[in-house]
PDB file of C-alpha atoms in Angstrom:
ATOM      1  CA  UNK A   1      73.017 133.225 190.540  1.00  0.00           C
ATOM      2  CA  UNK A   2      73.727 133.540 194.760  1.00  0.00           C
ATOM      3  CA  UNK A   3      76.568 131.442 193.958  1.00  0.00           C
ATOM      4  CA  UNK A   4      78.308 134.182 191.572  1.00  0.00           C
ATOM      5  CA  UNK A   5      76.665 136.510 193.537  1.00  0.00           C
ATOM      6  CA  UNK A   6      77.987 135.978 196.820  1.00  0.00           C
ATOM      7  CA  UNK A   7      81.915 135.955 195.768  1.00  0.00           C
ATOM      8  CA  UNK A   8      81.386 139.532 193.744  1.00  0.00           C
ATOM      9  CA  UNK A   9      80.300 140.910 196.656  1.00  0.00           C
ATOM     10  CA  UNK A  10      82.937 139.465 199.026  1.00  0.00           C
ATOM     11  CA  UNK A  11      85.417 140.526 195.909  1.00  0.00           C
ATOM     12  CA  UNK A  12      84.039 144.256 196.155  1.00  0.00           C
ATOM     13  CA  UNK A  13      84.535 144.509 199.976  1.00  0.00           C
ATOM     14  CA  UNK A  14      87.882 143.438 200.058  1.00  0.00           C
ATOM     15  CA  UNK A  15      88.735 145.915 196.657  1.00  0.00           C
ATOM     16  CA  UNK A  16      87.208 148.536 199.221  1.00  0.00           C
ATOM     17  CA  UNK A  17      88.642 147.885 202.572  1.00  0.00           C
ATOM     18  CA  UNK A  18      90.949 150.351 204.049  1.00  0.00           C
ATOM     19  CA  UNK A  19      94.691 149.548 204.234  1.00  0.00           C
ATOM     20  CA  UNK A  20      94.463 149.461 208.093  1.00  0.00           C
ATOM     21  CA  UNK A  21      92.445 146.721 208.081  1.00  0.00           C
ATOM     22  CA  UNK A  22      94.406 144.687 205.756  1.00  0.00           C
ATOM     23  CA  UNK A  23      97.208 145.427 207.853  1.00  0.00           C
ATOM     24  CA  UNK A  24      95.838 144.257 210.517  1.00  0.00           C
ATOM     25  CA  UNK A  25      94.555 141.432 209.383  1.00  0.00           C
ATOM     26  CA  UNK A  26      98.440 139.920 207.924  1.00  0.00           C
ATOM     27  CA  UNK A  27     100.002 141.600 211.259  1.00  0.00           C
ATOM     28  CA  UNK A  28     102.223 138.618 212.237  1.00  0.00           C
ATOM     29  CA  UNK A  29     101.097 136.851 215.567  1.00  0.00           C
ATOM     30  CA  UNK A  30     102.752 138.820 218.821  1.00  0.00           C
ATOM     31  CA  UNK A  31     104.801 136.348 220.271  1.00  0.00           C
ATOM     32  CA  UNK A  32     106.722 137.211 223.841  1.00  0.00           C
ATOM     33  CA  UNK A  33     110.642 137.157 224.516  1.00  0.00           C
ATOM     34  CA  UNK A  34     110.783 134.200 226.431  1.00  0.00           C
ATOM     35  CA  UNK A  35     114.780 134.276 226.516  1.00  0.00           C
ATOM     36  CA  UNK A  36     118.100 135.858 226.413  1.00  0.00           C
ATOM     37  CA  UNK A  37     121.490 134.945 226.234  1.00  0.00           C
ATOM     38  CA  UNK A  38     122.357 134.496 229.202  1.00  0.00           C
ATOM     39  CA  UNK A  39     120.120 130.911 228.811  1.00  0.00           C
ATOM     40  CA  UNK A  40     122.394 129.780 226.733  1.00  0.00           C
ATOM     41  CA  UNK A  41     125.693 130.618 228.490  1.00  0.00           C
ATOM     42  CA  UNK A  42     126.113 132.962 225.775  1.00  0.00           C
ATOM     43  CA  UNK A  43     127.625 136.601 226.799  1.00  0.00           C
ATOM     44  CA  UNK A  44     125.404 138.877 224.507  1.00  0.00           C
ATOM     45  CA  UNK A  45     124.789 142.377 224.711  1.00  0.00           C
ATOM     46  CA  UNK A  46     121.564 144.805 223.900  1.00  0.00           C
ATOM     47  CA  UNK A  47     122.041 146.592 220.592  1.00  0.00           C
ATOM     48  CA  UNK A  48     119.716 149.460 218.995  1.00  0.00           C
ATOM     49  CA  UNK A  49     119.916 149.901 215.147  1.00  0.00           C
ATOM     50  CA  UNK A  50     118.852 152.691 213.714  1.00  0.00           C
ATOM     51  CA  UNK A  51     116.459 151.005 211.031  1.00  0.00           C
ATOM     52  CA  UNK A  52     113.807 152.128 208.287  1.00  0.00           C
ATOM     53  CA  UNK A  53     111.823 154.594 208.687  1.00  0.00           C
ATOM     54  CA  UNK A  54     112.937 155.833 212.000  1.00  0.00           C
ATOM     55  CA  UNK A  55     111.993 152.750 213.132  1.00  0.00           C
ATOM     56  CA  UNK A  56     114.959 151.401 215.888  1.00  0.00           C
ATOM     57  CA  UNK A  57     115.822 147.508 215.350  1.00  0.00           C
ATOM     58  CA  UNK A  58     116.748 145.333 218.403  1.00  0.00           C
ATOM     59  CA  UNK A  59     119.076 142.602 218.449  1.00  0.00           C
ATOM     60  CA  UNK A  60     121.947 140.817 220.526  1.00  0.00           C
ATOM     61  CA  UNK A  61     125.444 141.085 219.554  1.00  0.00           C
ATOM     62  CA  UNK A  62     127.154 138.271 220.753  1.00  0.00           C
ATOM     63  CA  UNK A  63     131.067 139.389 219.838  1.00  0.00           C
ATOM     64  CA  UNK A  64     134.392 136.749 219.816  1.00  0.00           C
ATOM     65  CA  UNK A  65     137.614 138.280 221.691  1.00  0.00           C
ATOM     66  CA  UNK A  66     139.724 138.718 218.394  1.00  0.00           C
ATOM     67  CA  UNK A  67     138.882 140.413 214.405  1.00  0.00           C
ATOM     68  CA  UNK A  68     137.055 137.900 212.771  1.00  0.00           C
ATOM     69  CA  UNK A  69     133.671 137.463 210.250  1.00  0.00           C
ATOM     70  CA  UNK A  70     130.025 138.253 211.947  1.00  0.00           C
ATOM     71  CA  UNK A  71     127.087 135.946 211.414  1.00  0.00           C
ATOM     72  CA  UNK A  72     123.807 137.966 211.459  1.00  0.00           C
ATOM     73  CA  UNK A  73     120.847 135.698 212.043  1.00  0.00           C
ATOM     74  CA  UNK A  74     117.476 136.581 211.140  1.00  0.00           C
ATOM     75  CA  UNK A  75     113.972 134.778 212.480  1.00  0.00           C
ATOM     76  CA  UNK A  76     110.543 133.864 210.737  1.00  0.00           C
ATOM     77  CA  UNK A  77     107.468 135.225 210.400  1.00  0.00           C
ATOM     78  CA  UNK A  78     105.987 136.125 214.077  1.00  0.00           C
ATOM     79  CA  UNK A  79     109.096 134.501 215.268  1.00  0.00           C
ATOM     80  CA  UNK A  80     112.041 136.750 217.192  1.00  0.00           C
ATOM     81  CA  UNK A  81     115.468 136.608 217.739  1.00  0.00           C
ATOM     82  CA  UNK A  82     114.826 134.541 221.154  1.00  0.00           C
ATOM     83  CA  UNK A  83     114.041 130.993 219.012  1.00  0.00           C
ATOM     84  CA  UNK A  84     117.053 131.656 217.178  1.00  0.00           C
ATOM     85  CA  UNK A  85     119.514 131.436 220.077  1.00  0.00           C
ATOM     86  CA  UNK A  86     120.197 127.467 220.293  1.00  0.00           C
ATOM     87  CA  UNK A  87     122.676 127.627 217.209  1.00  0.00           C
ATOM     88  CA  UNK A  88     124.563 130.879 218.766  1.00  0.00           C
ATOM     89  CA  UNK A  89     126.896 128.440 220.961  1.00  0.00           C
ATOM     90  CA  UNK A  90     127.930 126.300 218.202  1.00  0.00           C
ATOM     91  CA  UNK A  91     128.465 129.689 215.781  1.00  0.00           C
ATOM     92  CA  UNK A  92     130.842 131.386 218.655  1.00  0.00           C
ATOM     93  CA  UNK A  93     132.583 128.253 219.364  1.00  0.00           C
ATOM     94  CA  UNK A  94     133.168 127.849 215.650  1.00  0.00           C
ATOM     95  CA  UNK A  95     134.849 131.927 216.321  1.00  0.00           C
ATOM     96  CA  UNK A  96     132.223 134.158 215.016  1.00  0.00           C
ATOM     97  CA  UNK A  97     130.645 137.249 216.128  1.00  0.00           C
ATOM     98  CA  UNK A  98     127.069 136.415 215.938  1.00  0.00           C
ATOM     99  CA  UNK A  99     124.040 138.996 215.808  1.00  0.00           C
ATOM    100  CA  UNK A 100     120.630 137.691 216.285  1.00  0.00           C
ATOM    101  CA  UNK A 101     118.418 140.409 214.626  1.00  0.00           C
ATOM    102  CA  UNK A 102     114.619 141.045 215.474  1.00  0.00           C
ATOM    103  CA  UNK A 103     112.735 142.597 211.940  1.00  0.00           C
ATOM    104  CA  UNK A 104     110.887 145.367 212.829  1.00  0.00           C
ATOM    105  CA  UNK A 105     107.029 144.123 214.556  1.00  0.00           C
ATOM    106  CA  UNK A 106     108.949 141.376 216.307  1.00  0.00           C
ATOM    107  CA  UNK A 107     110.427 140.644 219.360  1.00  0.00           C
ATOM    108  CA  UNK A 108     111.973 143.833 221.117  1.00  0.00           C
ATOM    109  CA  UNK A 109     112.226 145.942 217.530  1.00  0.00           C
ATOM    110  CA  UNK A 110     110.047 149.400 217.363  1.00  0.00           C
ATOM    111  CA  UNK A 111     106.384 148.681 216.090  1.00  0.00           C
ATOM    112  CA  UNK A 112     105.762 149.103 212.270  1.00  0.00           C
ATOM    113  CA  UNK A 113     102.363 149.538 210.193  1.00  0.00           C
ATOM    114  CA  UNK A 114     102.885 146.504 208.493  1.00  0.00           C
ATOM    115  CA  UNK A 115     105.799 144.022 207.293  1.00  0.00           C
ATOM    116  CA  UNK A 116     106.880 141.897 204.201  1.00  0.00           C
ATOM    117  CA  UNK A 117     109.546 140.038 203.092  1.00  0.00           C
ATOM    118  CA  UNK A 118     111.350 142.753 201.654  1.00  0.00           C
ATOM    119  CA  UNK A 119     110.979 144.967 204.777  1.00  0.00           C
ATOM    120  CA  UNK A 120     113.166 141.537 206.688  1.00  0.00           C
ATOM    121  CA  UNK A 121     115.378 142.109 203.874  1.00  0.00           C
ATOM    122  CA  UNK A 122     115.327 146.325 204.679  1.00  0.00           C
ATOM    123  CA  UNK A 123     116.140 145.261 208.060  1.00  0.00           C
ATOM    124  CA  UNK A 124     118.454 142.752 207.125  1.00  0.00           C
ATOM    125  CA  UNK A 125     120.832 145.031 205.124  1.00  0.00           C
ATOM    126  CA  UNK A 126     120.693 147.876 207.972  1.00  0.00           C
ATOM    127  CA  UNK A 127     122.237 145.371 210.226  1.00  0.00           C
ATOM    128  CA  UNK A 128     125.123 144.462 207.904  1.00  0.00           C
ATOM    129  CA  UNK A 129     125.748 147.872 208.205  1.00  0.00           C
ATOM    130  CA  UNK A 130     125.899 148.255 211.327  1.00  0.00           C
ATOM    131  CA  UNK A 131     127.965 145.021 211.251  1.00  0.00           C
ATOM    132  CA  UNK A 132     130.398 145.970 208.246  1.00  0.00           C
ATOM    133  CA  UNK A 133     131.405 149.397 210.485  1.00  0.00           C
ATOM    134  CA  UNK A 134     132.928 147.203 213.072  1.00  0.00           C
ATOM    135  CA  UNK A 135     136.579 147.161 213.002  1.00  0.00           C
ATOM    136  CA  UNK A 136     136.639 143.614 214.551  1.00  0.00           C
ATOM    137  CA  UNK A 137     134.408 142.187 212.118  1.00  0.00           C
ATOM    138  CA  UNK A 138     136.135 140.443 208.830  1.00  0.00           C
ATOM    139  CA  UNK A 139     133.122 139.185 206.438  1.00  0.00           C
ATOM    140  CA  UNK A 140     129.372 138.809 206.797  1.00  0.00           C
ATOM    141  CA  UNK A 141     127.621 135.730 206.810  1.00  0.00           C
ATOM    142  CA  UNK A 142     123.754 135.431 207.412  1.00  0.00           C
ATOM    143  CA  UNK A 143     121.643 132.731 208.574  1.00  0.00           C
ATOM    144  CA  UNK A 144     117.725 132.913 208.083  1.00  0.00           C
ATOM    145  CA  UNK A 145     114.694 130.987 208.676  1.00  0.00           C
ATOM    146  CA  UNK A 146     111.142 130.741 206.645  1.00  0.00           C
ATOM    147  CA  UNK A 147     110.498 134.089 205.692  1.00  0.00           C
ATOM    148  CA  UNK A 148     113.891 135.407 206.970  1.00  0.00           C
ATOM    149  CA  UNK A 149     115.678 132.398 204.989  1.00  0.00           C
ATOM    150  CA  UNK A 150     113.633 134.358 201.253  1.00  0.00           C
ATOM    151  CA  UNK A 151     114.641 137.674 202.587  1.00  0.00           C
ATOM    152  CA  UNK A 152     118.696 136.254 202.954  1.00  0.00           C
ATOM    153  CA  UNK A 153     118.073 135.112 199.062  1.00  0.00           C
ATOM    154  CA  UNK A 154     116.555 138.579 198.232  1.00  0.00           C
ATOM    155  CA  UNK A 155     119.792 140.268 200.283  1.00  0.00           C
ATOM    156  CA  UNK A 156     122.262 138.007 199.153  1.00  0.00           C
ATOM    157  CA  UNK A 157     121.172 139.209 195.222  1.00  0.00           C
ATOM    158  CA  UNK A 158     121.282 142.887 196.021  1.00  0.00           C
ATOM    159  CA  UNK A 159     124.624 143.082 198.436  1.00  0.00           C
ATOM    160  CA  UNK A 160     127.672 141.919 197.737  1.00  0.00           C
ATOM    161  CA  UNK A 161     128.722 142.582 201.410  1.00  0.00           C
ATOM    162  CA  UNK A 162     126.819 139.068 201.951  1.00  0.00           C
ATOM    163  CA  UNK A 163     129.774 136.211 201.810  1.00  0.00           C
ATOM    164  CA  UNK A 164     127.799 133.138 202.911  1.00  0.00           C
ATOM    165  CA  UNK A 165     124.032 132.209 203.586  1.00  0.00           C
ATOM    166  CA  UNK A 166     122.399 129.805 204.855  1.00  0.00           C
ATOM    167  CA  UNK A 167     118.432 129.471 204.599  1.00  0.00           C
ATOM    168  CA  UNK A 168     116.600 127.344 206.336  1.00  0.00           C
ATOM    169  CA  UNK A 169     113.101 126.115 205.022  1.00  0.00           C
ATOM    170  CA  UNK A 170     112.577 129.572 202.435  1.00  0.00           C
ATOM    171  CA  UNK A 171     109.847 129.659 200.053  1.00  0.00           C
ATOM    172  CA  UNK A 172     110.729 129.446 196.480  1.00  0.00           C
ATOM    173  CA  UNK A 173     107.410 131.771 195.437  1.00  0.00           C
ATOM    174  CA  UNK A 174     105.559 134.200 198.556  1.00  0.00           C
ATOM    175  CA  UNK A 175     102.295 134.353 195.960  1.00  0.00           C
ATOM    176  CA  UNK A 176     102.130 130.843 195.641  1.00  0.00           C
ATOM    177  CA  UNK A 177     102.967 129.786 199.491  1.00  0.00           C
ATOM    178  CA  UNK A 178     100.011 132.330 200.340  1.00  0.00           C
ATOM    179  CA  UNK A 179      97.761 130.887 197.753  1.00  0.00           C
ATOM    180  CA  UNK A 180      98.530 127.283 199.358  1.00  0.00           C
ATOM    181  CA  UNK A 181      97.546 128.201 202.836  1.00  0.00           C
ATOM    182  CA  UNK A 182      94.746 130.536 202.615  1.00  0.00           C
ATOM    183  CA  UNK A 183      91.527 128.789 203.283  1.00  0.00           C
ATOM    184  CA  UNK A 184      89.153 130.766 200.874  1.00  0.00           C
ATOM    185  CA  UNK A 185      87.916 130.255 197.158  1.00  0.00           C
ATOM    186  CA  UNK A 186      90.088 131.481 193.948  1.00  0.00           C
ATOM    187  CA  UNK A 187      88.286 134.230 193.464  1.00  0.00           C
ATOM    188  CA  UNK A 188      88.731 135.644 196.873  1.00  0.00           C
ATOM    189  CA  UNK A 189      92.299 134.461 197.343  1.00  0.00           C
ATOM    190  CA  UNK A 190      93.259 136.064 194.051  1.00  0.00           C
ATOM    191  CA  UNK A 191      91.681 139.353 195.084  1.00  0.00           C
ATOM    192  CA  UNK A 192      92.748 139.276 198.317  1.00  0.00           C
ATOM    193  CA  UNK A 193      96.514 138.329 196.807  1.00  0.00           C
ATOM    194  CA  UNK A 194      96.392 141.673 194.627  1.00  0.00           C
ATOM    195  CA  UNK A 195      95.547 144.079 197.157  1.00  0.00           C
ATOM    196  CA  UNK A 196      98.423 142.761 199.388  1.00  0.00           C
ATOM    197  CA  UNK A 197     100.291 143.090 196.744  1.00  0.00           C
ATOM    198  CA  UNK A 198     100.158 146.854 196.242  1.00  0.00           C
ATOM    199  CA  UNK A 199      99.993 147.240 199.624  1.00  0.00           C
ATOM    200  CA  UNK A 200     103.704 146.195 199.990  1.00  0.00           C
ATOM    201  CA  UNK A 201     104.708 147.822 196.888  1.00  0.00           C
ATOM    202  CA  UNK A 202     106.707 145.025 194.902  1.00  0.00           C
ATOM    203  CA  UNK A 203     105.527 142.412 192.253  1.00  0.00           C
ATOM    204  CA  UNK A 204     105.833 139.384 194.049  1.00  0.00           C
ATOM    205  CA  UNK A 205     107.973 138.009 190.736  1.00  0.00           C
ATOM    206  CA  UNK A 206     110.776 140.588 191.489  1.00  0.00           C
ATOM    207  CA  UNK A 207     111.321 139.145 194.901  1.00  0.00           C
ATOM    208  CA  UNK A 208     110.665 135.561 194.662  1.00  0.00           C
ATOM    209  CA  UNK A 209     113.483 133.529 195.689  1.00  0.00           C
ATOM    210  CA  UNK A 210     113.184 131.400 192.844  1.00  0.00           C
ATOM    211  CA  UNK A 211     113.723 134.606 190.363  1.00  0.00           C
ATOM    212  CA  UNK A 212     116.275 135.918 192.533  1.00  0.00           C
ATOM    213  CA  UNK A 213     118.794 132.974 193.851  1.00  0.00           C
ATOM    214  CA  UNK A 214     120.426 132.773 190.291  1.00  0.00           C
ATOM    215  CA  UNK A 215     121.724 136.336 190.773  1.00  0.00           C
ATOM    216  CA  UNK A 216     123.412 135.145 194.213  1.00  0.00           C
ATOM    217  CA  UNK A 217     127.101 134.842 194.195  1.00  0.00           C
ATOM    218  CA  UNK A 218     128.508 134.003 197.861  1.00  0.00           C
ATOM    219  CA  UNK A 219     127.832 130.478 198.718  1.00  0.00           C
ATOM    220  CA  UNK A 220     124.347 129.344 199.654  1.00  0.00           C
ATOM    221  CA  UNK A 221     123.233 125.649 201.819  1.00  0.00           C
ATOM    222  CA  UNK A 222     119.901 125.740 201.844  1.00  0.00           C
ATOM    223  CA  UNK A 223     118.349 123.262 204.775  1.00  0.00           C
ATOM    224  CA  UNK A 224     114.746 122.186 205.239  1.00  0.00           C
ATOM    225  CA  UNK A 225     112.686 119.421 206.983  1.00  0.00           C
ATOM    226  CA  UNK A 226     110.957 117.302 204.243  1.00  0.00           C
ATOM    227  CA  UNK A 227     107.861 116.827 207.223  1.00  0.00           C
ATOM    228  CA  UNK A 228     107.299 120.908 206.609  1.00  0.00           C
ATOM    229  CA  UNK A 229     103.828 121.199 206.280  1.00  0.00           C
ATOM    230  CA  UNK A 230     103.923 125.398 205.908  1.00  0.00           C
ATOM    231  CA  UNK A 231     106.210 125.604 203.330  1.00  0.00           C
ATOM    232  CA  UNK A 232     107.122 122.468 201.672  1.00  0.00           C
ATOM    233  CA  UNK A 233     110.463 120.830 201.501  1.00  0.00           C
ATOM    234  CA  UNK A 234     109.654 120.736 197.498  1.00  0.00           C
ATOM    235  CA  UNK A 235     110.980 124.753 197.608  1.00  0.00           C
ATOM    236  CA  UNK A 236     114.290 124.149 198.426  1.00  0.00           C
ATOM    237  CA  UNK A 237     114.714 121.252 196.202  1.00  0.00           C
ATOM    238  CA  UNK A 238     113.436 124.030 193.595  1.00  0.00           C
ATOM    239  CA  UNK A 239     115.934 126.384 194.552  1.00  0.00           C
ATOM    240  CA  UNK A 240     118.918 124.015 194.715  1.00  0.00           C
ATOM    241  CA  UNK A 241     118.304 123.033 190.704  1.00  0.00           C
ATOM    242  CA  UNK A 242     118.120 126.871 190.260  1.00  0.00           C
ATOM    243  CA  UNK A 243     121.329 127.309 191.791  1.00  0.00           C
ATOM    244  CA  UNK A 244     124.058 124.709 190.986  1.00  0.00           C
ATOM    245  CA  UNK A 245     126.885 124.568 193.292  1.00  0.00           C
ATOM    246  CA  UNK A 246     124.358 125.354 196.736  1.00  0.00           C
ATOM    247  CA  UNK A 247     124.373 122.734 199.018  1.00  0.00           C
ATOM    248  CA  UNK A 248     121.476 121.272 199.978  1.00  0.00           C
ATOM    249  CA  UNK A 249     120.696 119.739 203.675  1.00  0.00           C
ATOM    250  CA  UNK A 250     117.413 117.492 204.187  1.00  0.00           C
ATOM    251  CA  UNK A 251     116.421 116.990 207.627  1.00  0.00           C
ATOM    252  CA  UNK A 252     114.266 113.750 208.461  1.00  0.00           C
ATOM    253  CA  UNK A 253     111.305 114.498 210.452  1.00  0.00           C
ATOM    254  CA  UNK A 254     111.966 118.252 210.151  1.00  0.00           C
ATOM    255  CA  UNK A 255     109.245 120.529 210.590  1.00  0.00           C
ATOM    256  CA  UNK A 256     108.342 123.940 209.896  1.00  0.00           C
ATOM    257  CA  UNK A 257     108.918 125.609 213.510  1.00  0.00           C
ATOM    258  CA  UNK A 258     110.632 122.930 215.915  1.00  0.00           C
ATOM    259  CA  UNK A 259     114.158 123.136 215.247  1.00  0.00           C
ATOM    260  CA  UNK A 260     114.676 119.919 217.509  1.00  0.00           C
ATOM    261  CA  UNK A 261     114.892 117.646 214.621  1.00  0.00           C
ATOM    262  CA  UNK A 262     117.699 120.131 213.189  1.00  0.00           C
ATOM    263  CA  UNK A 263     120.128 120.035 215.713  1.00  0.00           C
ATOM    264  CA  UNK A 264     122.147 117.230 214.486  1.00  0.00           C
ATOM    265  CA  UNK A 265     122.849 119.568 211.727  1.00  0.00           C
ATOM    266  CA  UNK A 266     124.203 122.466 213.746  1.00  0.00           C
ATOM    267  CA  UNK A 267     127.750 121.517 212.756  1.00  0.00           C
ATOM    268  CA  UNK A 268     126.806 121.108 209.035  1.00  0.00           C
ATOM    269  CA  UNK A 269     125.906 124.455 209.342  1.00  0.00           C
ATOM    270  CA  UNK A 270     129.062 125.583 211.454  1.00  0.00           C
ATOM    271  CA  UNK A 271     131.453 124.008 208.509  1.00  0.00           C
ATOM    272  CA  UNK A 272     129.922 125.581 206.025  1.00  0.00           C
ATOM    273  CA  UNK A 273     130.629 129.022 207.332  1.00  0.00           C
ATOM    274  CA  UNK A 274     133.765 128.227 208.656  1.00  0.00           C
ATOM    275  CA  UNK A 275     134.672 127.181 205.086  1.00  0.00           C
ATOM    276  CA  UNK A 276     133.732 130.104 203.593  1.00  0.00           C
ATOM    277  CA  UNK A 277     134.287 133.133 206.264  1.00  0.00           C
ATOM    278  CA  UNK A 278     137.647 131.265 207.307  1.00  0.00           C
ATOM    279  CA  UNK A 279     137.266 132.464 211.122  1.00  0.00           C
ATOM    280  CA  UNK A 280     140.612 130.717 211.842  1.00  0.00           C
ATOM    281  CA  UNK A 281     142.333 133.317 209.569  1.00  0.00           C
ATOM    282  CA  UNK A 282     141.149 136.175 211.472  1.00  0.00           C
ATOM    283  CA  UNK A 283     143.798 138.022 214.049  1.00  0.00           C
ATOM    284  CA  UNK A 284     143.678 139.266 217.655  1.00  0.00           C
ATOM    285  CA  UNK A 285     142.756 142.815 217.594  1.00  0.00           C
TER     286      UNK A 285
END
């Protein structure tokens, strides 16, 4: 009997507990802007978007002296724009504007109550428009990573303004990846899965990359490290069947979060755009 007991109880406190304690509890770590930039012999400048709720979005617009397509990069979760910087070289060299985006609650972007993968993707669409106003900017291509790489899926099936993405190590299903690496029994990771759930206000089926990538039409390469240990390599294998046509990049000895096994793939990456946003087309303004 203590044995059923115990779980009911531990099922009725978390039924009970107040949303700011949830909240607080899935904030994503708070993780320091260790770089800019300038680090990277990259000339970027300071932009403020005027985001959800009031909230302002950072990021670093990193422009090309002529008209030509934007590449709007988007990190992981507890990650900011600052880890994403080591492809921005390759992307500018290849001739594309290039905006590395922080989500709101990370890096330099105004604090929010809580986030999901469909407030990256909220953020995510605000800054293609902000991008799409540009007069020097031809197309849109985005590039995202873990939870960023499922919220360019999610974008990508809602915005047509989206000509190319690449996602790097997405999850095919945000239930089941939570399910996988929460350390508590069913019956708590169940109820614990429901009340986040409603807290973000979307069935986790609608936005699932798995139930969403068939509805993409721009061109999609997804890449992932088959040594992932967070969100297995098995996902993008998953979404490539579920898309025909995607390309599909396997790095050996890729992890999750070190993108040093990944950089012999920066040009993969780079060709890819260029094939489909044509930079080389684009005219001096």
């Amino acid at each position: 009997m203590r044995k059923l007991v115990i779980p009911l109880v531990a099922l009725g406190a978390i039924a009970v507990a107040t949303p700011r304690i949830l909240k607080r509890a899935f904030a994503p770590p708070v993780r320091s802007v260790d770089s800019d930039p300038a680090d990277y012999d990259l000339a970027g400048v300071d932009v403020w978007i005027d985001g959800p709720k009031g909230k302002r979005l950072h990021g670093w617009w990193i422009p090309v002296d002529r008209r030509a397509p934007a590449v709007i990069v988007l990190h992981g979760w507890g990650g900011n724009s600052a880890d994403m910087l080591p492809i921005g070289r390759g992307l500018t060299d290849s001739g594309f504007h290039v905006l590395f985006l922080d989500a709101r609650k990370h890096g330099l972007s105004d604090d929010e109550d809580f986030m999901s993968m469909p407030r990256f993707t909220e953020d995510l669409r605000t800054a293609i428009s902000m991008v799409a106003k540009r007069d020097n900017v031809t197309r849109i291509g985005v590039i995202g990573h873990s939870v960023g790489a499922a919220a360019t899926i999610y974008a990508a099936s809602l915005d047509d303004r989206i000509d190319a993405v690449v996602a790097v190590a997405p999850f095919a299903h945000a239930e089941e990846m939570m399910r996988k690496n929460f350390p508590f029994p069913a019956p708590l990771t169940w109820a614990l899965l429901t009340v986040v759930e409603r807290m973000i206000g979307h069935d986790y089926d609608d936005f699932a990359p798995r139930n969403r990538i068939g509805d993409v039409t721009a061109p999609v390469m997804l890449m992932h490290g088959d040594a992932d240990e967070v969100i297995p390599v098995h996902d993008s294998l998953e979404l490539h069947e579920r898309l025909p046509g995607s390309d599909l990049v396997i790095v050996p000895g890729g992890g999750h979060a070190d993108f040093e096994p990944f950089r012999p793939f920066f040009p993969t990456v780079d060709g890819f755009l260029k094939q489909h946003l044509h930079p080389l087309q684009s005219v001096a303004p």
